[in-house]
Amino acid sequence: MPAETNSARSVGRPPRLSVEAIIAAADRILAAEGSEKLSIRRLASDLDSAPMALYYHVRDKDELLMHVLESHAKRLPHPEFPDDPRERVTAVAVTLYDMLAERPWIVEVLAGDDLFAPSAMWFVEQMIGAAVEYGCTPAEAVHVYRTIWYYIVGNLTVRVNRARRLARAGTPDDQNQAIAELPADIHPRLAAVADRWVELTTRDSHRQALMAIVDGLLPADSCSHDRSRAGQ
């Protein structure tokens, strides 16, 4: 009788899925294995469900990623930023970089430049608003934001890919080996730093880099330009 009871319980409609459960399971896969390993079929398997049951809640993988992105964006803290517009642009950029560095799969998703989380757009609003306050036109402010955004995505993408490659190989990658073997008579500058190449190319200098980018985009010596813009 107990065997029959257990068998009876295993027959019938599986437990109803929820969007929250789907998002949580997708988040686990993304955090552990990256966006390439996420699929509706894989997610259904992890949830012990059928793919068609998931399609009742999400249209496709892109919509699923949007849900997960939005779930993360809603939980992000909203720190206080400096009043000075140039300092604010830098602070927003560094904060955005640091938050994405903790969630590398988000960088992979956002690198396509066609998905975004509405609840995270306050980063963009803050950066563009600070650039306009500094003296940029709205179009110029968008250029400031895009330039910084491309640096952040590019930097983190390289770092994530390199870390994964090293994790698989367990040794420095081929490029570092090639640098070390370059003939000094042809490439004297590279040869001079070859023994420090890994250190120099993997050090965490994103704060300095972002400050330099902001200095180039919003020069500190353009106060008169700022005032003239403010009066337009």
XYZ file of N, CA and C in Angstrom, residues 57-207:
453
model
N 5.419 31.565 -18.686
C 5.813 32.728 -17.879
C 6.765 33.666 -18.607
N 7.636 33.141 -19.454
C 8.609 33.969 -20.177
C 8.576 33.601 -21.655
N 8.662 34.623 -22.489
C 8.552 34.414 -23.937
C 9.771 33.693 -24.508
N 10.955 34.084 -24.061
C 12.195 33.516 -24.578
C 13.328 33.844 -23.612
N 14.542 33.500 -23.993
C 15.687 33.727 -23.117
C 15.909 35.213 -22.854
N 15.710 36.052 -23.856
C 15.907 37.491 -23.657
C 14.959 38.043 -22.599
N 13.702 37.628 -22.657
C 12.759 38.109 -21.643
C 13.137 37.578 -20.260
N 13.624 36.349 -20.209
C 14.079 35.785 -18.947
C 15.239 36.603 -18.388
N 16.198 36.949 -19.250
C 17.328 37.754 -18.805
C 16.874 39.126 -18.315
N 15.884 39.701 -18.988
C 15.351 40.984 -18.552
C 14.779 40.881 -17.136
N 14.067 39.797 -16.864
C 13.501 39.597 -15.527
C 14.611 39.508 -14.481
N 15.673 38.746 -14.790
C 16.754 38.579 -13.819
C 17.504 39.897 -13.615
N 17.762 40.609 -14.713
C 18.417 41.915 -14.609
C 17.606 42.866 -13.742
N 16.319 42.912 -13.987
C 15.455 43.817 -13.237
C 15.421 43.422 -11.754
N 15.434 42.119 -11.484
C 15.434 41.649 -10.106
C 16.681 42.132 -9.373
N 17.839 42.068 -10.040
C 19.072 42.548 -9.434
C 19.047 44.070 -9.284
N 18.594 44.756 -10.328
C 18.603 46.221 -10.312
C 17.758 46.776 -9.176
N 16.647 46.138 -8.875
C 15.772 46.612 -7.802
C 16.423 46.491 -6.432
N 17.411 45.594 -6.312
C 18.056 45.386 -5.010
C 19.332 46.206 -4.845
N 19.748 46.900 -5.898
C 20.974 47.681 -5.806
C 20.791 48.878 -4.876
N 21.781 49.175 -4.062
C 21.694 50.365 -3.199
C 21.819 51.635 -4.022
N 21.278 52.725 -3.525
C 21.380 54.028 -4.177
C 22.246 54.936 -3.297
N 23.553 54.892 -3.487
C 24.434 55.686 -2.610
C 24.319 57.181 -2.891
N 24.765 57.954 -1.929
C 24.835 59.401 -2.118
C 26.096 59.730 -2.924
N 25.953 60.612 -3.912
C 27.084 60.991 -4.750
C 27.475 62.446 -4.489
N 28.717 62.829 -4.824
C 29.177 64.204 -4.565
C 28.331 65.253 -5.283
N 28.301 66.456 -4.734
C 27.575 67.556 -5.367
C 28.303 68.070 -6.616
N 29.642 68.073 -6.577
C 30.410 68.538 -7.729
C 30.139 67.622 -8.921
N 29.726 68.168 -10.078
C 29.317 67.314 -11.199
C 30.422 66.418 -11.740
N 31.671 66.938 -11.828
C 32.759 66.099 -12.336
C 33.020 64.935 -11.369
N 33.053 65.253 -10.082
C 33.261 64.204 -9.089
C 32.104 63.212 -9.096
N 30.912 63.717 -9.371
C 29.744 62.833 -9.395
C 29.828 61.855 -10.558
N 30.237 62.328 -11.734
C 30.377 61.428 -12.885
C 31.356 60.312 -12.552
N 32.496 60.668 -11.963
C 33.498 59.664 -11.606
C 32.952 58.691 -10.570
N 32.277 59.216 -9.555
C 31.752 58.365 -8.486
C 30.699 57.395 -9.019
N 29.824 57.870 -9.899
C 28.809 56.997 -10.480
C 29.485 55.916 -11.317
N 30.483 56.302 -12.101
C 31.177 55.346 -12.959
C 31.876 54.265 -12.134
N 32.560 54.667 -11.074
C 33.264 53.699 -10.223
C 32.268 52.778 -9.527
N 31.170 53.335 -9.040
C 30.147 52.521 -8.384
C 29.563 51.506 -9.348
N 29.265 51.939 -10.562
C 28.715 51.041 -11.569
C 29.704 49.935 -11.892
N 30.974 50.297 -12.054
C 32.005 49.290 -12.346
C 32.072 48.255 -11.221
N 32.142 48.726 -9.989
C 32.290 47.813 -8.857
C 31.088 46.878 -8.727
N 29.888 47.399 -8.958
C 28.695 46.555 -8.866
C 28.686 45.492 -9.958
N 29.084 45.869 -11.166
C 29.110 44.904 -12.261
C 30.235 43.885 -12.079
N 31.353 44.312 -11.496
C 32.470 43.390 -11.272
C 32.065 42.253 -10.345
N 31.111 42.502 -9.463
C 30.620 41.463 -8.558
C 29.624 40.541 -9.249
N 29.148 40.924 -10.425
C 28.146 40.143 -11.153
C 28.576 40.029 -12.617
N 29.636 39.280 -12.907
C 30.203 39.260 -14.262
C 29.238 38.800 -15.338
N 28.268 37.962 -15.006
C 27.338 37.508 -16.027
C 26.500 38.663 -16.569
N 26.267 39.688 -15.733
C 25.497 40.836 -16.206
C 26.262 41.569 -17.300
N 27.583 41.630 -17.166
C 28.399 42.276 -18.195
C 28.237 41.540 -19.518
N 28.235 40.213 -19.474
C 28.059 39.421 -20.695
C 26.721 39.741 -21.367
N 25.692 39.868 -20.548
C 24.354 40.145 -21.094
C 24.280 41.560 -21.665
N 24.799 42.526 -20.918
C 24.692 43.923 -21.335
C 25.641 44.278 -22.473
N 26.653 43.454 -22.709
C 27.602 43.735 -23.790
C 26.924 43.748 -25.151
N 25.772 43.074 -25.260
C 25.040 43.094 -26.525
C 24.400 44.437 -26.814
N 24.287 45.281 -25.783
C 23.809 46.656 -25.924
C 22.343 46.753 -26.340
N 21.577 45.670 -26.184
C 20.167 45.741 -26.556
C 19.231 45.326 -25.423
N 19.797 44.978 -24.260
C 18.990 44.661 -23.086
C 19.375 45.604 -21.953
N 18.407 45.962 -21.147
C 18.696 46.801 -19.988
C 17.593 46.612 -18.962
N 17.913 46.983 -17.731
C 16.941 46.906 -16.651
C 16.446 48.308 -16.329
N 15.167 48.583 -16.470
C 14.650 49.928 -16.179
C 15.035 50.441 -14.799
N 15.070 49.565 -13.797
C 15.382 50.012 -12.436
C 16.845 50.396 -12.255
N 17.689 50.091 -13.234
C 19.102 50.475 -13.158
C 19.397 51.745 -13.938
N 18.399 52.299 -14.581
C 18.651 53.476 -15.421
C 18.927 54.736 -14.611
N 18.776 54.665 -13.297
C 19.111 55.831 -12.478
C 20.611 56.100 -12.540
N 21.426 55.051 -12.805
C 22.857 55.271 -13.016
C 23.063 56.206 -14.205
N 22.374 55.903 -15.294
C 22.506 56.691 -16.518
C 21.997 58.109 -16.291
N 20.872 58.221 -15.609
C 20.300 59.538 -15.311
C 21.278 60.374 -14.492
N 21.895 59.754 -13.496
C 22.854 60.467 -12.655
C 24.046 60.957 -13.473
N 24.567 60.104 -14.324
C 25.761 60.463 -15.080
C 25.468 61.540 -16.119
N 24.388 61.367 -16.858
C 24.027 62.359 -17.867
C 23.645 63.678 -17.200
N 22.915 63.586 -16.102
C 22.537 64.807 -15.395
C 23.738 65.579 -14.888
N 24.744 64.868 -14.377
C 25.949 65.542 -13.881
C 26.714 66.186 -15.026
N 26.774 65.507 -16.172
C 27.481 66.071 -17.328
C 26.782 67.327 -17.834
N 25.455 67.323 -17.847
C 24.703 68.516 -18.253
C 24.932 69.642 -17.254
N 24.920 69.314 -15.982
C 25.173 70.315 -14.950
C 26.571 70.907 -15.093
N 27.501 70.093 -15.530
C 28.868 70.574 -15.729
C 28.958 71.571 -16.878
N 28.069 71.420 -17.867
C 28.077 72.341 -18.996
C 27.891 71.699 -20.339
N 27.733 70.385 -20.383
C 27.530 69.695 -21.649
C 26.097 69.895 -22.153
N 25.942 69.829 -23.461
C 24.599 69.736 -24.004
C 24.091 68.318 -23.722
N 22.784 68.081 -23.799
C 22.285 66.714 -23.594
C 22.948 65.696 -24.519
N 23.183 66.070 -25.776
C 23.835 65.145 -26.712
C 25.262 64.854 -26.277
N 25.976 65.881 -25.840
C 27.340 65.681 -25.362
C 27.364 64.834 -24.091
N 26.368 65.028 -23.248
C 26.291 64.254 -22.009
C 26.086 62.773 -22.305
N 25.277 62.477 -23.319
C 25.093 61.079 -23.715
C 26.423 60.499 -24.201
N 27.197 61.299 -24.936
C 28.514 60.849 -25.396
C 29.427 60.551 -24.205
N 29.376 61.392 -23.180
C 30.166 61.155 -21.974
C 29.785 59.807 -21.362
N 28.489 59.603 -21.188
C 28.022 58.343 -20.606
C 28.437 57.148 -21.451
N 28.237 57.221 -22.773
C 28.536 56.076 -23.637
C 30.026 55.753 -23.633
N 30.864 56.768 -23.635
C 32.306 56.536 -23.618
C 32.709 55.793 -22.348
N 32.189 56.251 -21.220
C 32.499 55.597 -19.945
C 31.924 54.187 -19.911
N 30.717 54.026 -20.413
C 30.062 52.713 -20.429
C 30.849 51.709 -21.270
N 31.320 52.133 -22.437
C 32.089 51.221 -23.281
C 33.389 50.807 -22.606
N 34.022 51.723 -21.885
C 35.236 51.357 -21.149
C 34.908 50.300 -20.092
N 33.857 50.534 -19.312
C 33.499 49.616 -18.238
C 33.217 48.220 -18.793
N 32.379 48.144 -19.818
C 32.025 46.848 -20.390
C 33.254 46.170 -20.993
N 34.056 46.932 -21.743
C 35.233 46.354 -22.368
C 36.233 45.844 -21.343
N 36.501 46.647 -20.319
C 37.451 46.260 -19.289
C 36.998 44.998 -18.559
N 35.742 44.978 -18.146
C 35.249 43.830 -17.396
C 35.132 42.590 -18.269
N 34.787 42.751 -19.528
C 34.707 41.603 -20.435
C 36.066 40.938 -20.586
N 37.099 41.741 -20.787
C 38.454 41.194 -20.904
C 38.843 40.480 -19.613
N 38.561 41.098 -18.474
C 38.931 40.504 -17.198
C 38.200 39.177 -16.953
N 36.903 39.152 -17.249
C 36.121 37.934 -17.035
C 36.620 36.813 -17.937
N 36.819 37.116 -19.212
C 37.267 36.091 -20.153
C 38.654 35.575 -19.795
N 39.538 36.479 -19.392
C 40.886 36.055 -19.034
C 40.868 35.180 -17.777
N 40.051 35.559 -16.792
C 39.968 34.761 -15.565
C 39.457 33.355 -15.861
N 38.484 33.250 -16.737
C 37.953 31.929 -17.089
C 38.987 31.101 -17.833
N 39.710 31.739 -18.735
C 40.731 31.023 -19.502
C 41.842 30.519 -18.577
N 42.265 31.357 -17.637
C 43.298 30.951 -16.698
C 42.799 29.853 -15.763
N 41.512 29.924 -15.398
C 40.951 28.887 -14.529
C 40.965 27.532 -15.230
N 40.736 27.545 -16.541
C 40.758 26.293 -17.298
C 42.183 25.794 -17.496
N 43.094 26.721 -17.848
C 44.450 26.316 -18.190
C 45.341 26.155 -16.963
N 45.114 26.995 -15.953
C 45.918 26.929 -14.758
C 47.276 27.587 -14.880
N 47.577 28.174 -16.038
C 48.861 28.836 -16.281
C 48.619 30.123 -17.044
N 49.580 31.049 -17.084
C 49.421 32.272 -17.873
C 49.072 31.960 -19.316
N 48.293 32.831 -19.930
C 47.809 32.554 -21.276
C 48.909 32.715 -22.325
N 48.557 32.365 -23.551
C 49.530 32.352 -24.645
C 50.113 33.724 -24.921
N 49.303 34.770 -24.755
C 49.808 36.111 -25.042
C 50.967 36.471 -24.119
N 50.842 36.151 -22.841
C 51.920 36.455 -21.911
C 53.190 35.691 -22.266
N 53.033 34.440 -22.680
C 54.188 33.663 -23.083
C 54.830 34.261 -24.322
N 53.991 34.717 -25.259
C 54.513 35.313 -26.490
C 55.267 36.610 -26.197
N 54.754 37.410 -25.270
C 55.443 38.649 -24.891
C 56.833 38.335 -24.333
N 56.891 37.329 -23.491
C 58.171 36.971 -22.874
C 59.194 36.495 -23.892
N 58.735 35.960 -25.021
C 59.652 35.407 -26.021
C 59.984 36.389 -27.146
N 59.448 37.612 -27.084
C 59.743 38.587 -28.137
C 61.233 38.960 -28.113
N 61.859 39.064 -29.292
C 63.289 39.448 -29.331
C 63.477 40.896 -28.906
N 64.414 41.122 -28.000
C 64.638 42.449 -27.447
C 65.142 43.438 -28.477
N 65.836 42.977 -29.511
C 66.366 43.910 -30.507
C 65.277 44.469 -31.404
N 64.141 43.782 -31.493
C 63.022 44.246 -32.328
C 61.972 44.958 -31.478
N 61.754 44.475 -30.286
C 60.739 45.051 -29.391
C 61.378 45.406 -28.051
N 62.279 46.391 -28.020
C 62.995 46.682 -26.771
C 62.094 47.145 -25.640
N 61.035 47.925 -25.945
C 60.162 48.428 -24.877
C 59.353 47.298 -24.250
N 58.851 46.405 -25.083
C 58.102 45.270 -24.553
C 59.017 44.333 -23.778
N 60.214 44.125 -24.289
C 61.160 43.245 -23.604
C 61.512 43.791 -22.231
N 61.543 45.105 -22.103
C 61.910 45.721 -20.835
C 60.884 45.456 -19.731
N 59.627 45.212 -20.126
C 58.582 44.966 -19.121
C 58.034 43.540 -19.200
N 58.665 42.700 -19.987
C 58.145 41.350 -20.216
C 58.008 40.559 -18.924
N 58.991 40.700 -18.013
C 58.929 39.928 -16.780
C 57.855 40.432 -15.824
N 57.291 41.617 -16.104
C 56.220 42.170 -15.269
C 54.903 42.269 -16.031
N 54.852 41.652 -17.212
C 53.689 41.823 -18.087
C 52.386 41.396 -17.416
N 52.390 40.236 -16.769
C 51.175 39.754 -16.106
C 50.752 40.730 -15.014
N 51.709 41.148 -14.202
C 51.396 42.095 -13.122
C 50.824 43.398 -13.670
N 51.477 43.944 -14.699
C 51.073 45.251 -15.215
C 49.741 45.210 -15.947
N 49.432 44.111 -16.579
C 48.201 44.033 -17.371
C 47.019 43.464 -16.598
N 47.245 43.029 -15.373
C 46.135 42.492 -14.585
C 45.877 43.295 -13.312
N 46.688 44.295 -13.034
C 46.463 45.084 -11.826
C 45.130 45.827 -11.923
N 44.506 46.016 -10.788
C 43.189 46.662 -10.741
C 43.383 48.180 -10.686
N 43.273 48.820 -11.827
C 43.489 50.273 -11.899
C 42.285 50.986 -12.504
N 41.097 50.393 -12.358
C 39.938 50.974 -13.030
C 39.566 52.344 -12.477
N 39.803 52.581 -11.199
C 39.475 53.902 -10.641
C 40.323 54.994 -11.292
